[in-house]
Amino acid sequence: MQERYEPAAVEAEAQQFWDQRRCFEAKEDSGREKYYCLSMFPYPSGRLHMGHVRNYTIGDVLARFMRMNGRNVLQPMGWDAFGLPAENAAMANGVPPAKWTLDNIAYMKGQLKSLGFALDWSRELATCLPEYYRWNQWLFLRMLEKGIAYQKTGVVNWDPVDKTVLANEQVIDGRGWRTGALVEKREIPMYYLKITAYAEDLLDALGNMPGWPERVRAMQANWIGKSVGVRLGFPYDIAGLGAGVLHAFTTRVDTLMGVTFCAVAAEHPLAAHAARNHPKLAAFIEECKRGPAIESELATQEKKGMPAGLMVRHPISGEAVPVWVGNYVLMSYGDGAVMGVPAHDERDFEFAKKYHLPIKPVIDLLGREYSLQQWAPWYAEHGRCINSGAYDGLEFQTAVDSIAADLSRLNLGEKRTTWRLRDWGISRQRYWGCPIPVIHCGTCGTVPVPDEQLPVVLPVDLVPDGSGNPLLKDAAFLEVPCPRCGAAARRETDTMDTFVDSSWYFLRFACPDNHRAMLDSRVQYWLPVDQYIGGIEHAILHLLYSRFWTRVMNELGSVAFKEPFANLFTQGMVLNEVFFRRPESGRVEYFNPADVEVTLDQGAQRRVTVLRCDGKEVESGGVVTMSKSKNNGVDPQALVDEFGADTARLFTMFAAPPEQTLEWSDEGVQGAYRFIKRLWKAVHDHVTQGAPSTLDKSALTDEQRAIRRQAHHTLAKITDDIGRRRTFNTAIAAAMELLNALAKFSQSSRQDRAVMHEALEIAVLGLSPIIPHVTHALWRALGHTTALIDESWMPVDAGALQTSSIAMVVQVNGKLRGHITVAVGADEGTVRAAALADSHVQKFIGEAAIRKVIIVPGKLVNVVV
RNA sequence: GCCCUCGUGGCGGAAUCGGUAGACGCAACGGACUUAAAAUCCGUUGAUCGAAAGGUCAUCCCGGUUCGAGUCCGGGCGAGGGCACCA
């Protein structure tokens, strides 16, 4: 065995070994229990980032651990290959998105291989290839047939200069990112998937998903947003519009008698009608439409409104109620109108104060004093009706029931459940995506592409130039005969949201080579995914869409289950310090931490941060998420090149628990590297002394027994930490402790060497899921002729853990006062006597009478005086 | 605004079911080896009082439950994340 640890050679050797034996190619085997371990597939942006390294290392540790515990493990990898960045790169470099994407995939695949992940590359897939996305199209057609996919108009951001639709991220302060033109909103026809039809089931099932983190389930439940309430009507008879009813939804119909106005969204038909002869209102409506579409901005913006000059009638009292147009009313939720009860809704209160609308309290809470001057949180709580005529004195539920019944009798309302969840708009006016398989014919209208004409192949040689979807100028793609009448027709140029691609890729990994069907029976063996691992940022959309998609496929009979991911693990973000300079004029300039020299002033009192190239000082902006915009990313490749994949893996697993944020630290990487070197040296020093003799468990000294106990305790802890707790950082810490103990263990006898040998095997095997390359080499060095990857996880020797005596602590009134050693299994009387006999304990008891003695077996004694 | 998560030494973090607070690592300091440096190895390291034994204080703040609270409950303060065309 070589004395020096050389990661490059060790890792190349191990990777070659696994590759040649095809160790990680998974085969269906009904006789073995499967384990489908999946990390979220990457977008091929060009290079791996530290978030990928973290994500895939977590998955790899679990996959390797489960493999050694006898499971038939599938760990596949693919590429989420459609998307906007490829178009941006194409515009910047004049390269077609297809070439850019495939080049990136080739490079990143090499990076993944160099990190030594136990991936089954025979199942690799990329969503931008027709063999994959044709099944998007196929299933979309099935959804069209079933009415799950349908067409309606939707609002998009329109850049009037580039004449193109912009993504939200391409709109900066209301202007197009390239042209700087004021962005307009446009209504265009789009395809939607009816996810709302599954809202109830998607919500209910969350209650029975113990393998998902509580917070993710809470986020999804919130997103689905079930509200139980009443949809009620305010009748009107308006000149030029005639008689009608303004519908509004409320969860607080018990406050109905407190209504002093109604507010409608800018896009509401009543608003449009009122604006006809009212230029100021029309201008205000335009202003609202230009306003934020994002909920967070909508919720924080100043509430503005304008009277529409129209009146509706209160459904119960018949009183006239003024209609306002409000910028805080969402057309997309409910009916785009709300009843205004300023006394009991904070937003309405703010609105009423601003525009001097009457506030009428109608709920009483234990006689608390209502002040019209200022809002108090209790105003919104449930209470007893007052100032409400026939409903006075009723509690919340009876008031709701009674008012709903009256509204129903008047034909002006009914109980209704509303959802925050909206149907999923999947049309994107972009080139680099999966074509939506429909054809527009002048006579037949919109015609689905027949199955036998699938896939609708996206041309791969176009280069977008920012002036809209290049498919619109591609005659070869565009011009097509109508499948129904044969006349000249036009192919749809919209492509699908990339979330469609990622909503079912985990199913396709079971059968990526099937060119005749989307899925086959192998899905039944591998699915559902046993462990899914990914960033918390996907907690809502991707995971919800995948659950929806799986339900649709379940209905179509393609899969036998409804939930695709049995267990979900959400890893934390990777953070790093950010450095910048703020020039007197111009924008803040960020510097990569790799280019910044950090030194400590005398006595480590002050940190000095200077840019290497010019030696001048830069400011530190604290520790934040690694991102391109802050230029604080660390290139994993540089790390692998300098220290090896094992160090990169060890550092990311050790520096923080996997679910929490991870702070980058150059020194921490050094520490990880140092530990691997120590492990290497420990094995080297041991094996150079020759083969050890066999261990005689019956003839151990106390010291030998202590080492064995610690070794097996470490094994038990690593097994539990990886297998159950998923705290890889503490598993590594335990292994470090063992190595520290072994360094102090002086060896003189043959038996010493046998104990050492066993302990080193435990350390090497226990760490192998985390640092597989170096342990592969060390296992051989320890005399094994078989490969570590094929080894079974080692069982803990219960006998090694046994002790004859045990240390306990003694407290007096909950404060630590002494230590005692008692025999294992000593009865309470003995333990009590030993505790009270301790001289230091006696000092603190003094003359006081003992009121109680609490004994926690094997742990502590608390004497209460 | 709404929802979620988290506040422990100089720093990252540990304490798994309410039971010894600070494991493990980093940094720092002292020492060994070396012509020297790097690497490596050994030791010290929450604060404070004390010569020492040992005491006292200490897990963001205030209050509660308990023999016992970093952990549970209530209130406050602070930080981070998510919020439908980025993936």
Coordinates of C-alpha atoms (C1' of nucleotides) in Angstrom, one line a residue, chain B:
Chain B
rG1 C1' -49.3 41.3 3.4
rC2 C1' -49.8 35.8 3.9
rC3 C1' -47.3 31.1 4.8
rC4 C1' -43.0 28.3 6.4
rU5 C1' -38.2 27.6 8.9
rC6 C1' -34.5 29.0 12.2
rG7 C1' -32.1 31.9 16.7
rU8 C1' -26.7 27.5 21.3
rG9 C1' -18.8 29.6 22.2
rG10 C1' -14.7 33.6 17.9
rC11 C1' -17.2 30.4 13.5
rG12 C1' -20.0 25.7 11.3
rG13 C1' -22.6 22.8 14.3
rA14 C1' -23.8 18.5 18.7
rA15 C1' -27.2 17.4 22.6
rU16 C1' -32.2 11.5 18.9
rC17 C1' -38.3 10.6 23.9
rG18 C1' -38.0 16.8 29.0
rG19 C1' -32.4 14.3 32.0
rU20 C1' -24.3 15.8 32.4
rA21 C1' -25.1 22.1 27.4
rG22 C1' -21.0 22.9 23.8
rA23 C1' -19.6 16.1 20.7
rC24 C1' -17.1 16.6 16.0
rG25 C1' -14.8 20.1 12.8
rC26 C1' -12.7 25.1 11.9
rA27 C1' -10.1 29.3 13.7
rA28 C1' -6.8 30.9 17.6
rC29 C1' -2.9 30.1 21.2
rG30 C1' 1.3 27.1 23.2
rG31 C1' 4.8 23.1 22.2
rA32 C1' 7.4 19.0 19.1
rC33 C1' 9.7 17.9 14.3
rU34 C1' 12.5 21.1 10.5
rU35 C1' 18.4 25.2 8.5
rA36 C1' 13.5 27.3 7.2
rA37 C1' 8.6 26.8 5.4
rA38 C1' 4.7 23.6 4.2
rA39 C1' 2.8 19.1 6.0
rU40 C1' 2.3 16.2 10.4
rC41 C1' 2.0 15.2 15.7
rC42 C1' 0.9 16.7 21.1
rG43 C1' -1.7 20.1 24.3
rU44 C1' -5.1 24.5 25.7
rU45 C1' -9.6 27.1 24.4
rG46 C1' -17.9 29.5 26.8
rA47 C1' -17.7 33.7 30.5
rU48 C1' -16.3 34.9 35.4
rC49 C1' -14.3 34.4 40.6
rG50 C1' -10.4 31.3 42.8
rA51 C1' -3.5 29.5 44.2
rA52 C1' -6.2 25.0 43.9
rA53 C1' -10.4 22.1 45.1
rG54 C1' -14.3 24.1 43.4
rG55 C1' -18.2 28.0 43.0
rU56 C1' -21.3 31.3 40.1
rC57 C1' -23.4 32.7 35.4
rA58 C1' -24.6 31.0 30.4
rU59 C1' -28.6 28.1 24.7
rC60 C1' -32.2 35.9 21.4
rC61 C1' -35.7 38.5 25.4
rC62 C1' -40.1 38.1 29.0
rG63 C1' -43.4 34.8 31.4
rG64 C1' -45.4 29.7 32.4
rU65 C1' -45.5 24.1 33.1
rU66 C1' -42.0 20.6 35.6
rC67 C1' -38.0 17.4 40.6
rG68 C1' -35.5 19.0 36.1
rA69 C1' -36.4 23.2 30.0
rG70 C1' -31.6 24.5 24.5
rU71 C1' -35.9 21.0 24.0
rC72 C1' -42.9 21.8 25.8
rC73 C1' -46.7 26.2 26.2
rG74 C1' -47.9 31.8 25.8
rG75 C1' -46.1 36.6 24.3
rG76 C1' -42.2 39.6 22.1
rC77 C1' -37.7 40.6 19.1
rG78 C1' -34.4 39.2 15.1
rA79 C1' -32.7 36.4 10.6
rG80 C1' -33.7 33.5 6.3
rG81 C1' -36.9 31.2 2.5
rG82 C1' -41.5 30.6 -0.6
rC83 C1' -45.6 33.2 -2.9
rA84 C1' -48.3 30.5 -10.1
rC85 C1' -44.1 32.4 -17.3
rC86 C1' -36.5 30.9 -13.7
rA87 C1' -35.9 25.9 -12.9

